[in-house]
Short mmCIF file of C-alpha atoms and ligand atoms in Angstrom, two decimals:
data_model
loop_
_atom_site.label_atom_id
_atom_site.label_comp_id
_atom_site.label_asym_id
_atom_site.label_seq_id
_atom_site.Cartn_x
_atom_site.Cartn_y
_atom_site.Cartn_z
CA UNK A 4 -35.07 -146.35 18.96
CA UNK A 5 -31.93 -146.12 17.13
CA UNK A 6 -31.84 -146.99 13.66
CA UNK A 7 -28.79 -145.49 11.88
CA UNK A 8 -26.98 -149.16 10.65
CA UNK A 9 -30.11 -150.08 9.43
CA UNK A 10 -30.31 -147.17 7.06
CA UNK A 11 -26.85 -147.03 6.42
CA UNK A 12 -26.92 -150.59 5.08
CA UNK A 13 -30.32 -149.80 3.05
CA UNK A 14 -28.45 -147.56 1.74
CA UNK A 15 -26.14 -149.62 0.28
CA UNK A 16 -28.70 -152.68 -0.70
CA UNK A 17 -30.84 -150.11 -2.73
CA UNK A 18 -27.61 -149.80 -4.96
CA UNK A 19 -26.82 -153.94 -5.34
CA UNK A 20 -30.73 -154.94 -4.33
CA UNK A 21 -33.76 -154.47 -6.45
CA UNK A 22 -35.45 -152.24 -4.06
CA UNK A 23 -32.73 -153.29 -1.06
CA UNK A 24 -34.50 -156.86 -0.63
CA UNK A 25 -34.57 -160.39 -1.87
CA UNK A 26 -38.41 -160.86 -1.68
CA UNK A 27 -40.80 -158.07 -1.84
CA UNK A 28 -42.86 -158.40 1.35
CA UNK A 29 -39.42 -157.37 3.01
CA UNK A 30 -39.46 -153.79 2.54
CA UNK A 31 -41.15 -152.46 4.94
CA UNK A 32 -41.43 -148.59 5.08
CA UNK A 33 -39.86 -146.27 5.42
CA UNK A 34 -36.66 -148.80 5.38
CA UNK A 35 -36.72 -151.96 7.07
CA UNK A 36 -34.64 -153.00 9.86
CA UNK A 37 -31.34 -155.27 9.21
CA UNK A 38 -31.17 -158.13 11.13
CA UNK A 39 -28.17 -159.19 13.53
CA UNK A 40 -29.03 -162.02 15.12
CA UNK A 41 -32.32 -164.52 16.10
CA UNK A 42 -32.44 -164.81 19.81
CA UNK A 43 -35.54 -167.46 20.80
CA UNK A 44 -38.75 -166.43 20.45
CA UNK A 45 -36.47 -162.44 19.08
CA UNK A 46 -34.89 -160.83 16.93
CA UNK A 47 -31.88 -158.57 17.48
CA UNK A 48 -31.37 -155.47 14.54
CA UNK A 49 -28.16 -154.27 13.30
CA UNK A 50 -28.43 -151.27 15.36
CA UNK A 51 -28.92 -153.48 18.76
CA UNK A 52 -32.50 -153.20 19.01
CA UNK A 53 -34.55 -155.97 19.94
CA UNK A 54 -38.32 -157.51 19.35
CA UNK A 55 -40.60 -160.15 20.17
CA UNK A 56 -40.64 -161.27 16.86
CA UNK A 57 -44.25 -163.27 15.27
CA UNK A 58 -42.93 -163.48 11.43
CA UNK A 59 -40.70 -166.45 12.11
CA UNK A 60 -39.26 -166.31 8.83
CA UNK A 61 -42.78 -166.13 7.41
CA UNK A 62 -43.58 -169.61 9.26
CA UNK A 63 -40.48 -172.05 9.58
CA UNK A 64 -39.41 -171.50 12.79
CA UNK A 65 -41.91 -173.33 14.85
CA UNK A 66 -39.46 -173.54 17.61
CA UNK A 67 -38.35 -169.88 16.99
CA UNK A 68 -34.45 -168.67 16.67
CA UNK A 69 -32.71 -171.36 18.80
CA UNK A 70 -32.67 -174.73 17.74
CA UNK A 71 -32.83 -177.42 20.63
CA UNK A 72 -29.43 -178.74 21.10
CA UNK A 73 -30.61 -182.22 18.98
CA UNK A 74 -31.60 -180.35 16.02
CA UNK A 75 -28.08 -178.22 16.09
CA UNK A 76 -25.76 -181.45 16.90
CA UNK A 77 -27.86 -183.15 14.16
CA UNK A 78 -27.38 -180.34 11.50
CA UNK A 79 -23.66 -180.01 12.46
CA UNK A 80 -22.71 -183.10 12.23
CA UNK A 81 -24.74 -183.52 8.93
CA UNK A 82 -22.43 -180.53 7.66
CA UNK A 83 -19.24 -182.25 8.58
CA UNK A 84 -19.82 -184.82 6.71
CA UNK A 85 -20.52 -182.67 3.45
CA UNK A 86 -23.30 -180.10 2.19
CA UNK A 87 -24.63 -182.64 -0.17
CA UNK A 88 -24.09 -185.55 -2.51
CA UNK A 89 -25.97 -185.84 -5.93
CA UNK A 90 -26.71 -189.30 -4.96
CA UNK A 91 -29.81 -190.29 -2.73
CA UNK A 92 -29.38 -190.14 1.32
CA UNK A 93 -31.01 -191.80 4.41
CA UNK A 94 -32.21 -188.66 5.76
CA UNK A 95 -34.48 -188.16 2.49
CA UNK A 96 -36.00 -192.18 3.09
CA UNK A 97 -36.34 -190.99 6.82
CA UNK A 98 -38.43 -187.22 6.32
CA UNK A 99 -40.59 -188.95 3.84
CA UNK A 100 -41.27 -192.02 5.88
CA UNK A 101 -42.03 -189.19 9.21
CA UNK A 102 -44.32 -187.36 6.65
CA UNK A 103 -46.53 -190.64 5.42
CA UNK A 104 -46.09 -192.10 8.79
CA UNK A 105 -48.20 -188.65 10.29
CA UNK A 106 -50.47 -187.11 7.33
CA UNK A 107 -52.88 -189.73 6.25
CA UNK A 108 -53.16 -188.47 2.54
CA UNK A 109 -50.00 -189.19 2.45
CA UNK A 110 -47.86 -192.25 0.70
CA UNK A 111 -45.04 -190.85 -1.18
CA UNK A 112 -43.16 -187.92 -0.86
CA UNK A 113 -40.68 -185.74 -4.04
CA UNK A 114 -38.47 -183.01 -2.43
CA UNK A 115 -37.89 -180.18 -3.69
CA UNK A 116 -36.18 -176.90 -2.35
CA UNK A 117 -39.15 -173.98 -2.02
CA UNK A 118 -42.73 -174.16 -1.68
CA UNK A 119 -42.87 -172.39 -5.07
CA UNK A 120 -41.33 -175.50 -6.70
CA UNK A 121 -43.75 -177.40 -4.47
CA UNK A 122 -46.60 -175.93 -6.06
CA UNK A 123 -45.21 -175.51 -9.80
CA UNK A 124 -44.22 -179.64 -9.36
CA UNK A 125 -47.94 -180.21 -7.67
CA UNK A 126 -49.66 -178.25 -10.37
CA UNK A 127 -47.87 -180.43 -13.34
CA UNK A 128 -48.05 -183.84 -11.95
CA UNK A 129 -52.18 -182.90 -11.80
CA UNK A 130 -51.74 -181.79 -15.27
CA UNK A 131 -49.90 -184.56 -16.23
CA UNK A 132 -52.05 -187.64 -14.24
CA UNK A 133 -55.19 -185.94 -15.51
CA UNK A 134 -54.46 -184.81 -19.00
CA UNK A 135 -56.30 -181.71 -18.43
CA UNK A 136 -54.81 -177.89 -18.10
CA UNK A 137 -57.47 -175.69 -16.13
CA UNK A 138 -56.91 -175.37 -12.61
CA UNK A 139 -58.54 -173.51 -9.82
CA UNK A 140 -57.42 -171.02 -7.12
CA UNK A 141 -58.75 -169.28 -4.63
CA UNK A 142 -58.68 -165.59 -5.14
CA UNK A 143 -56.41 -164.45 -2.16
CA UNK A 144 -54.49 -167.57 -1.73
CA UNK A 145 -50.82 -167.98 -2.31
CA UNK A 146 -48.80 -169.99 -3.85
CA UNK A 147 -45.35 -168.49 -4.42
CA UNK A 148 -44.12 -166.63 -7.34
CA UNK A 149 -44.95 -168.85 -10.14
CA UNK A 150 -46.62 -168.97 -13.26
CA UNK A 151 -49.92 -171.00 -12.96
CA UNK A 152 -51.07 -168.57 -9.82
CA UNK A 153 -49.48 -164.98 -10.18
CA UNK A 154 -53.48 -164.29 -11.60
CA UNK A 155 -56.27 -162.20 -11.30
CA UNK A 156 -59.51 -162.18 -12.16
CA UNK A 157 -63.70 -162.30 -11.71
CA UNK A 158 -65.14 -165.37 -10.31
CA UNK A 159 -64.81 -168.10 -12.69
CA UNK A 160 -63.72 -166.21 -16.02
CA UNK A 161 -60.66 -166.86 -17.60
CA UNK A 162 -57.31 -165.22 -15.46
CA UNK A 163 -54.64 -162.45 -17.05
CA UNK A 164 -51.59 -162.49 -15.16
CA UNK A 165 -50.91 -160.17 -11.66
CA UNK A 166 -47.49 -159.69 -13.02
CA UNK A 167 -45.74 -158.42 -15.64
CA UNK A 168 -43.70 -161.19 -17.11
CA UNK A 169 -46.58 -163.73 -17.26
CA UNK A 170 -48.15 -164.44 -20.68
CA UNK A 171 -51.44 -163.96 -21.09
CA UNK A 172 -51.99 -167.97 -22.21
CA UNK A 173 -50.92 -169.03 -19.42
CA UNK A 174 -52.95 -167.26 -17.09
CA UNK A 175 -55.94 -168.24 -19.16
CA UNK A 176 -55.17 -171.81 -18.05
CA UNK A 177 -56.12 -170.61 -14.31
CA UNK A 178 -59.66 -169.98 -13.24
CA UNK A 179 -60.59 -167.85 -10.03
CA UNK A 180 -63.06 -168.11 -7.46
CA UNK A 181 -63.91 -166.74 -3.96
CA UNK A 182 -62.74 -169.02 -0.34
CA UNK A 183 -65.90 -170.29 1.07
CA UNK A 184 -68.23 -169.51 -1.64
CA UNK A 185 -69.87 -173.44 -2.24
CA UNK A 186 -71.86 -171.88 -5.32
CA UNK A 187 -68.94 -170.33 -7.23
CA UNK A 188 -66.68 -173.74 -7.44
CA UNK A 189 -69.93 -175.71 -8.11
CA UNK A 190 -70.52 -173.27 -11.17
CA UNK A 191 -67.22 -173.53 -12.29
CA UNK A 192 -67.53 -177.20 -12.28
CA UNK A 193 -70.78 -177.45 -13.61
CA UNK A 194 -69.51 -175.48 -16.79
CA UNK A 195 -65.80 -176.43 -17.33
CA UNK A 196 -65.68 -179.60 -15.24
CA UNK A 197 -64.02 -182.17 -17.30
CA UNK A 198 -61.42 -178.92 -18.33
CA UNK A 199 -60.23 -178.60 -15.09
CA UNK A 200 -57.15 -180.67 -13.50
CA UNK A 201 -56.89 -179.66 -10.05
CA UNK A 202 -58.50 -176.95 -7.25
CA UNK A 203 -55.49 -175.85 -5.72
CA UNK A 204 -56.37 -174.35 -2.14
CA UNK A 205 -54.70 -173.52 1.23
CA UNK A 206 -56.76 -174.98 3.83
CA UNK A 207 -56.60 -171.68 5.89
CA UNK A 208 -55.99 -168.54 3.70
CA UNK A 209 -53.02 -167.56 5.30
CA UNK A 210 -51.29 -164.88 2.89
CA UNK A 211 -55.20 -163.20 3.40
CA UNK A 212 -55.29 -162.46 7.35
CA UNK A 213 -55.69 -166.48 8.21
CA UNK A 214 -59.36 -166.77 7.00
CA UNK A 215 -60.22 -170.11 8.28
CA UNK A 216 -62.90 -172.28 6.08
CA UNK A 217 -66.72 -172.59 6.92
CA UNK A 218 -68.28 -175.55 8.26
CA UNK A 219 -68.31 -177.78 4.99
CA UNK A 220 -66.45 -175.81 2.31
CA UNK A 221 -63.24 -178.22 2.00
CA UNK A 222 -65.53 -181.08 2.20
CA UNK A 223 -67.58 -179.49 -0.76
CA UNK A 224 -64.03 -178.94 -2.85
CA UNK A 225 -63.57 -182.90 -2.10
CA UNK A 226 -66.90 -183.69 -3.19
CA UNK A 227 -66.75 -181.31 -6.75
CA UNK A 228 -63.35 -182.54 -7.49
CA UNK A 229 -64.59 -185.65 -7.13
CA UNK A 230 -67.44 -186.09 -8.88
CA UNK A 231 -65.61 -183.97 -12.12
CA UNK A 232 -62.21 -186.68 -11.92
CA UNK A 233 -60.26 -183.80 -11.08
CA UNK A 234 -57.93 -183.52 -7.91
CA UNK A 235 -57.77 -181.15 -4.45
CA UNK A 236 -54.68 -180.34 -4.23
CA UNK A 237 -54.04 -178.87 -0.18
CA UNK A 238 -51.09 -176.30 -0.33
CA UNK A 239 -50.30 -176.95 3.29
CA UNK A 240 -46.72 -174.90 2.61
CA UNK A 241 -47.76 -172.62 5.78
CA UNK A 242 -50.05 -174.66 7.59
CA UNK A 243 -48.25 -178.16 7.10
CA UNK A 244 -46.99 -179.47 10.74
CA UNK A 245 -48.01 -176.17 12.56
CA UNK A 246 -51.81 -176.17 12.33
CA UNK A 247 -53.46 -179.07 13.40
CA UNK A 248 -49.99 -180.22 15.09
CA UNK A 249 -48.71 -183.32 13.19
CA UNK A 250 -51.56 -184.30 11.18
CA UNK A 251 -51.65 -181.04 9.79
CA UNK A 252 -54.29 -178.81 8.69
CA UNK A 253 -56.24 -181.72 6.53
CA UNK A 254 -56.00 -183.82 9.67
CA UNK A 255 -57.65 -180.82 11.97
CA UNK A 256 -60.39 -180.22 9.31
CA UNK A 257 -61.10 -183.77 8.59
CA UNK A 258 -60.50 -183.27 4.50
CA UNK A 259 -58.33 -185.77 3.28
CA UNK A 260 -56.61 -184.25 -0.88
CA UNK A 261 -55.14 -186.27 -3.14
CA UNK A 262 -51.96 -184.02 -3.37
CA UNK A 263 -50.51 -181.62 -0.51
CA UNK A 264 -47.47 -179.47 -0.99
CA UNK A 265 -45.14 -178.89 2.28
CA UNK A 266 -41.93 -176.25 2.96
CA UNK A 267 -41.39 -173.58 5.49
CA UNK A 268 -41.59 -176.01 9.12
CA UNK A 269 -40.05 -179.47 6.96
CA UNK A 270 -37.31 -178.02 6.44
CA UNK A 271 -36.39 -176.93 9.87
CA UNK A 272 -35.30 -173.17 9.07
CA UNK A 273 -33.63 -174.12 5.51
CA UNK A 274 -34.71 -174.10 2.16
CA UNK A 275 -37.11 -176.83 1.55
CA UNK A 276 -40.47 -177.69 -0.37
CA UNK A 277 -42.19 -181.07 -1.02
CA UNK A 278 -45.02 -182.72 -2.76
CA UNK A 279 -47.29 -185.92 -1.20
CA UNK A 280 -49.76 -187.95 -2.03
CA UNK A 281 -50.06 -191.77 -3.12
CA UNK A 282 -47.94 -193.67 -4.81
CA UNK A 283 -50.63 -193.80 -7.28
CA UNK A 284 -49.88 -190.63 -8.41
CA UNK A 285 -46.68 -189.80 -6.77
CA UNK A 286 -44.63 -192.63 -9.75
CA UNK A 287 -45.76 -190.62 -12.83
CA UNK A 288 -43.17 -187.94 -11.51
CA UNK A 289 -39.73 -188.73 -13.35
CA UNK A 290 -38.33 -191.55 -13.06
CA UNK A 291 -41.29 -194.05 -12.85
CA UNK A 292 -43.42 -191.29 -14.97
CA UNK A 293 -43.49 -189.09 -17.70
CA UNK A 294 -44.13 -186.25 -16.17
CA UNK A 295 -40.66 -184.13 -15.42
CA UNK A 296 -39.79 -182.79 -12.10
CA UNK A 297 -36.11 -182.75 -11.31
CA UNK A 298 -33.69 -180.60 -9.32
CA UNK A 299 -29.97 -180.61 -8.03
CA UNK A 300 -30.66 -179.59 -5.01
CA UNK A 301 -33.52 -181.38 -4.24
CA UNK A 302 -33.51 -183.33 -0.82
CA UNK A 303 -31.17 -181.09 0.09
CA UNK A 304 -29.19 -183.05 3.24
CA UNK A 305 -28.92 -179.70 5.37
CA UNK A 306 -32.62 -178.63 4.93
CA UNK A 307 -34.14 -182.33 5.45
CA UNK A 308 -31.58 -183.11 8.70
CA UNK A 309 -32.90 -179.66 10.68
CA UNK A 310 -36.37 -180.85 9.10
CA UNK A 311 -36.67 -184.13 10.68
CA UNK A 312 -35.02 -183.51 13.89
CA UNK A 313 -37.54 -180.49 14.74
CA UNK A 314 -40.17 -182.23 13.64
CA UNK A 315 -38.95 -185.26 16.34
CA UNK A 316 -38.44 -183.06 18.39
CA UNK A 317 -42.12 -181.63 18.49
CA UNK A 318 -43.36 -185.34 18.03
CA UNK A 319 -41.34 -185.91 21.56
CA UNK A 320 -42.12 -182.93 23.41
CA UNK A 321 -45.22 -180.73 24.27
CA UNK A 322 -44.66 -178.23 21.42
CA UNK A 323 -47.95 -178.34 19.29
CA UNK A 324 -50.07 -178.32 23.19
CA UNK A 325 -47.78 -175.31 24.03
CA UNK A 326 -48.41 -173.38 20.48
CA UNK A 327 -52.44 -173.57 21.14
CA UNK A 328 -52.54 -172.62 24.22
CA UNK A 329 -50.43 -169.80 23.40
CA UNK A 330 -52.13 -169.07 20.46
CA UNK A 331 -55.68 -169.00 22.32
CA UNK A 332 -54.51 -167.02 25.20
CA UNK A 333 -52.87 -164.13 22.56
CA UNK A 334 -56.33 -164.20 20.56
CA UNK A 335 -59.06 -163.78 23.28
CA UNK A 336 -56.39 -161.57 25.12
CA UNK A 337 -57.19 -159.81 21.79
CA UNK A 338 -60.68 -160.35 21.64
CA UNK A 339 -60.64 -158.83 24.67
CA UNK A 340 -59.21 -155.69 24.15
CA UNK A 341 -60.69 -154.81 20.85
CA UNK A 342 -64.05 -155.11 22.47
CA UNK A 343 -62.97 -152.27 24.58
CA UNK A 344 -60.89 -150.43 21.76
CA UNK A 345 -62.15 -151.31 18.55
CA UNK A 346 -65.25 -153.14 18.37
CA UNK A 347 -65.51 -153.77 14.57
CA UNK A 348 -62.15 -155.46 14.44
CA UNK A 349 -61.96 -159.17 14.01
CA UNK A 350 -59.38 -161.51 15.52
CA UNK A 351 -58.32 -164.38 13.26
CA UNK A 352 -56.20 -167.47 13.27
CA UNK A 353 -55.60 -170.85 14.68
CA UNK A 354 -53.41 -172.74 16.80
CA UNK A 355 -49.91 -170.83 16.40
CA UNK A 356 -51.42 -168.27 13.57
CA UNK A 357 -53.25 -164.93 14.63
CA UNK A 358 -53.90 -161.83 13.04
CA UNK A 359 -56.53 -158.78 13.92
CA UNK A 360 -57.86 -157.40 10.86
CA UNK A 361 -59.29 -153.66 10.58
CA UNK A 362 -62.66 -154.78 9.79
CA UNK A 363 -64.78 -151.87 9.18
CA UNK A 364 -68.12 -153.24 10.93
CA UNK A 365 -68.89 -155.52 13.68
CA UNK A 366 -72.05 -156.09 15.51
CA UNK A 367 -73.54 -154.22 18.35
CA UNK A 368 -73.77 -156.91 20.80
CA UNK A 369 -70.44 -159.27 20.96
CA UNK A 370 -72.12 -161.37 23.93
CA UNK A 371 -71.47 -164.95 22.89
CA UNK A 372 -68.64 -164.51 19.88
CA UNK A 373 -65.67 -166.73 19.25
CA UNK A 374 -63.18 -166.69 22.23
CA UNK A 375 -60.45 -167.24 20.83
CA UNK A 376 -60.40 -165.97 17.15
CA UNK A 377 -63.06 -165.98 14.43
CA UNK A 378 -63.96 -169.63 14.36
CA UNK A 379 -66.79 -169.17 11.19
CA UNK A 380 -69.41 -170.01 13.74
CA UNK A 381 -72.67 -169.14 12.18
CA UNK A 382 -74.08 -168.75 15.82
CA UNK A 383 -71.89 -165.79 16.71
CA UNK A 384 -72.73 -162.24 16.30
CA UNK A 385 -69.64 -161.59 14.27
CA UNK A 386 -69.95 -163.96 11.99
CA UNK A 387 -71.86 -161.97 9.07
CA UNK A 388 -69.28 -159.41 9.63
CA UNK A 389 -66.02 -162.25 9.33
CA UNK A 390 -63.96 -161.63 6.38
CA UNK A 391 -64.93 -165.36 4.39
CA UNK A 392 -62.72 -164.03 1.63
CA UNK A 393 -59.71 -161.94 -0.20
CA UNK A 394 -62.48 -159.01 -0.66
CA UNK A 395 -63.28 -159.01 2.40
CA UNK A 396 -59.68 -158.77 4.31
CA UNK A 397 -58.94 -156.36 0.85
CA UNK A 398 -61.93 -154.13 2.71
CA UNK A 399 -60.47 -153.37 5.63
CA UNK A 400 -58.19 -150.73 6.91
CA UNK A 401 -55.49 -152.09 5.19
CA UNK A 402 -54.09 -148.36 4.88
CA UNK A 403 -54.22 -147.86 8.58
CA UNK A 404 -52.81 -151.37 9.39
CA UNK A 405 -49.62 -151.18 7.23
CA UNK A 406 -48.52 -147.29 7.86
CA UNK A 407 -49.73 -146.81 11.35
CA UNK A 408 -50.26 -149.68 13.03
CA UNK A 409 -47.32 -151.57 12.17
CA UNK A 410 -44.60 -148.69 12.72
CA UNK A 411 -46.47 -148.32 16.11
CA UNK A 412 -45.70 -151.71 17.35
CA UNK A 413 -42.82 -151.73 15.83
CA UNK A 414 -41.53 -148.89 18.24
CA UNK A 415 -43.24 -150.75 21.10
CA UNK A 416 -40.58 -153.64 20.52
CA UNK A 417 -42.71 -155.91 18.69
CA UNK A 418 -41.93 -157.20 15.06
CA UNK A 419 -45.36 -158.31 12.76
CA UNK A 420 -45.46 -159.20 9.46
CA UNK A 421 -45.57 -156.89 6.87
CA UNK A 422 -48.60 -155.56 5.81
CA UNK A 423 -52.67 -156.69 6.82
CA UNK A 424 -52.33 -159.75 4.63
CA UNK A 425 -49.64 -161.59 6.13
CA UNK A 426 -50.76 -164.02 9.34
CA UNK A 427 -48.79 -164.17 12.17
CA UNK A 428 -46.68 -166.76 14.17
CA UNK A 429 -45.96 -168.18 17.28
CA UNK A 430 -42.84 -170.22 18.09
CA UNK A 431 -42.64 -172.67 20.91
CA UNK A 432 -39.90 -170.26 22.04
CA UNK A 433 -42.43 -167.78 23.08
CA UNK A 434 -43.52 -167.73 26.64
CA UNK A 435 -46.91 -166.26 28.25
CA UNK A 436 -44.80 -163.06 29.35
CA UNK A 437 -44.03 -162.67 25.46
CA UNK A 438 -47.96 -162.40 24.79
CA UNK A 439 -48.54 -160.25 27.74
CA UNK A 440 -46.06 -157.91 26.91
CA UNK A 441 -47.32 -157.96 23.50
CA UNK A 442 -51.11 -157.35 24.43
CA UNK A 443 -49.93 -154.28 26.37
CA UNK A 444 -48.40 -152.92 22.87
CA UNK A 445 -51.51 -153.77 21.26
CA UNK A 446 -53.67 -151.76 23.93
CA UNK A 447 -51.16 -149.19 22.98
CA UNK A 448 -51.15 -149.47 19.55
CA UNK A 449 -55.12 -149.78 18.86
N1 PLP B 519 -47.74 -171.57 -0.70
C1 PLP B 519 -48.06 -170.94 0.43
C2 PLP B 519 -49.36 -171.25 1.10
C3 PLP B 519 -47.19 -170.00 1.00
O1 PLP B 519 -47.53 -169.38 2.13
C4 PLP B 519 -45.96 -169.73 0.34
C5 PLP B 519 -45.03 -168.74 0.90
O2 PLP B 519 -45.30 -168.00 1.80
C6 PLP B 519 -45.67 -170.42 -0.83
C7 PLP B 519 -46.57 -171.34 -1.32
C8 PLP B 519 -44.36 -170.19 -1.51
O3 PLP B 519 -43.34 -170.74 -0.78
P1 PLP B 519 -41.82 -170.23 -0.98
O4 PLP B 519 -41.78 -168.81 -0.53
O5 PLP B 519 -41.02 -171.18 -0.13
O6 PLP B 519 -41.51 -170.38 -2.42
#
């Protein structure tokens, strides 16, 4: 594998780049590859190489590199008629009304142009409706680079920030806890209930391997919120529209928030983030509110147009069947083979995410575990070995994962995210010869 362009324009990024890139999880050792060119369900490098490609832009591309001829003529034609306006359009009345019309939490919609923004917006309309500061996060989850969540800390004391940059106070105003650990966010409410303004939780941790929740945890971050007045807010950012197909990942679990944040797959490939919830709470956002959320670029014509007509286009087509049934067949075609290879390694994911993590320890027996990816069923053999939490993904081979494992697929043809961390993604522009061809790397690989 040839990689000379690639280095040669690394090169040349490292001098006009902070560290070559424009987001961290990009540079990939011991350069990363350039990209040319998406081609379906691959990507093409600068130096002509090509690879079955499961980042998707870090989750967008549910359809992968091509869009369907309706989604193009749509976003063309939306260009010709200029980039955008500074004055409402019909396409932003049209997303919002597809969003309310599909996720039931859902009555109102404010665009906004990342799912950073989404989350910053989401975090200080809670603020705001609640007049409380505190907020809650999941240790492990993400929520873009922004204030409120760039923390660390032990279960339930006050945060300091995990970046330089961040003052102190305002990491204090975030509280920590473990996913999937009922007792910890009942403590936390118990003690500083009527403090707090909002949990803020992906449904699925997927910047942490695509843990997936145990039977009742959401329901018991409803029922705390809840009972303390404050809200659950759902960052569906990576799981909004591709788990749980339309309805999303509240919709699949059965957990209704009061606010959910949306990007990556609204906004069709383009920059895009968005807040929902009811009107109720949706009007105290400027203009019908007090609190202030605001943005030139917001409802961005481009990023809305490729939004709605992919997500038509899945609503019309068999794209959300075709994603799980891919998704199943790559994760028990990896169940499979780490039984053989590496028995202490866990598959995760759901629907169109999947990711193995290097768990250290598995059981002795696997007769009778989860088919098709770590489904937290307390009945199978694995499940006292699952990662639940950012400690446990944070325990495995992450060392192993990111220098070896990755390079060696890599070479094999076949592009994963970044690090141990990151999940993984199908695109309906995969096909079953894409996952077998992708197994046979991972036989390789293990
Ligand atoms: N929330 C979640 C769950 C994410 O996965 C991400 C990005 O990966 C974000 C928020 C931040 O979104 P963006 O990178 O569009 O700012």
């Amino acid at each position: 594998m040839h990689d000379e362009r690639s280095r040669e324009l690394y090169d040349r990024a490292l001098s006009v780049l902070p560290g070559g890139v424009n987001s961290p999880v990009r540079a990939t050792r011991p350069y990363p590859f350039f990209v040319e060119r998406g081609d379906g369900a691959h990507v093409v490098d600068a130096d002509g190489n090509k690879y079955v490609d499961y980042v998707m832009g870090y989750g967008p591309l549910l359809l992968g590199h091509d869009l369907p001829q309706q989604v193009e003529s749509a976003v063309q034609s939306r260009l010709a008629d200029g980039p955008m306006y500074g004055a409402p359009a019909e396409v932003e009345v049209e997303l919002a009304e597809f969003i309310a019309r599909h996720v039931q939490s859902v009555e109102m919609v404010r665009f906004v142009n990342s799912g950073t923004e989404a989350t910053t917006s989401a975090v200080r309309l809670a603020r705001g409706h609640t007049g409380r500061d505190k907020i809650v996060v999941m240790q492990g989850g993400y929520h873009g680079a922004q204030e409120s969540t760039l923390v660390q800390g032990e279960t339930g004391a006050v945060a300091s920030p995990s970046s330089n940059g961040i003052p102190d106070a305002f990491a204090a105003e975030t509280i920590t806890v473990p996913f999937n650990d009922e007792e910890a966010v009942r403590n936390v409410f118990e003690e500083r209930g009527d403090e707090i303004a909002a949990v803020l939780a992906e449904p699925i941790l997927g910047n942490c391997a695509s843990v997936g929740p145990v039977e009742g945890y959401l329901e018991t971050l409803r029922e705390v919120t809840d009972d303390h007045g404050a809200l659950l807010i759902f960052d569906e950012v990576m799981t909004g529209f591709r788990i749980g197909g339309l309805q999303c990942a509240q919709g699949k679990f059965g957990v209704a928030p009061d606010l959910t944040t949306f990007a990556k797959v609204i906004g069709g490939g383009f920059p895009v983030g968005a807040v929902g919830g009811p009107a109720e709470i949706l009007e105290q956002f400027a203009p019908t509110g007090d609190v202030f959320q605001a943005g030139t670029y917001s409802g961005h014509p481009l990023s809305l147009t490729a939004g709605l007509e992919m997500l038509r286009f899945a609503a019309e087509n068999d794209v959300y069947d075709h994603l799980s049934d891919l998704g199943d067949k790559m994760r028990s075609g990896l169940t499979d083979i780490l039984e053989d290879r590496a028995p202490e390694y866990t598959v995760l994911g759901h629907d169109s995410m999947f990711k193995v993590v290097f768990t250290r320890e598995g059981p002795r027996d696997t007769e009778g575990q989860c088919e098709a990816g770590c489904r937290q069923n307390p009945d199978c053999p694995r499940f006292g070995y699952c990662p639940k939490n950012r400690a446990d993904v944070a325990a495995a081979e992450t060392e192993r994962w990111e220098r070896l494992f990755w390079p060696a697929m890599r070479e094999q043809g076949v592009f994963l995210t970044a690090n141990q961390f990151e999940s993984q993604f199908l695109s309906y522009a995969h096909t079953e010869e894409d996952v077998e061809e992708t197994l046979e790397a991972y036989k390789e690989a293990l």
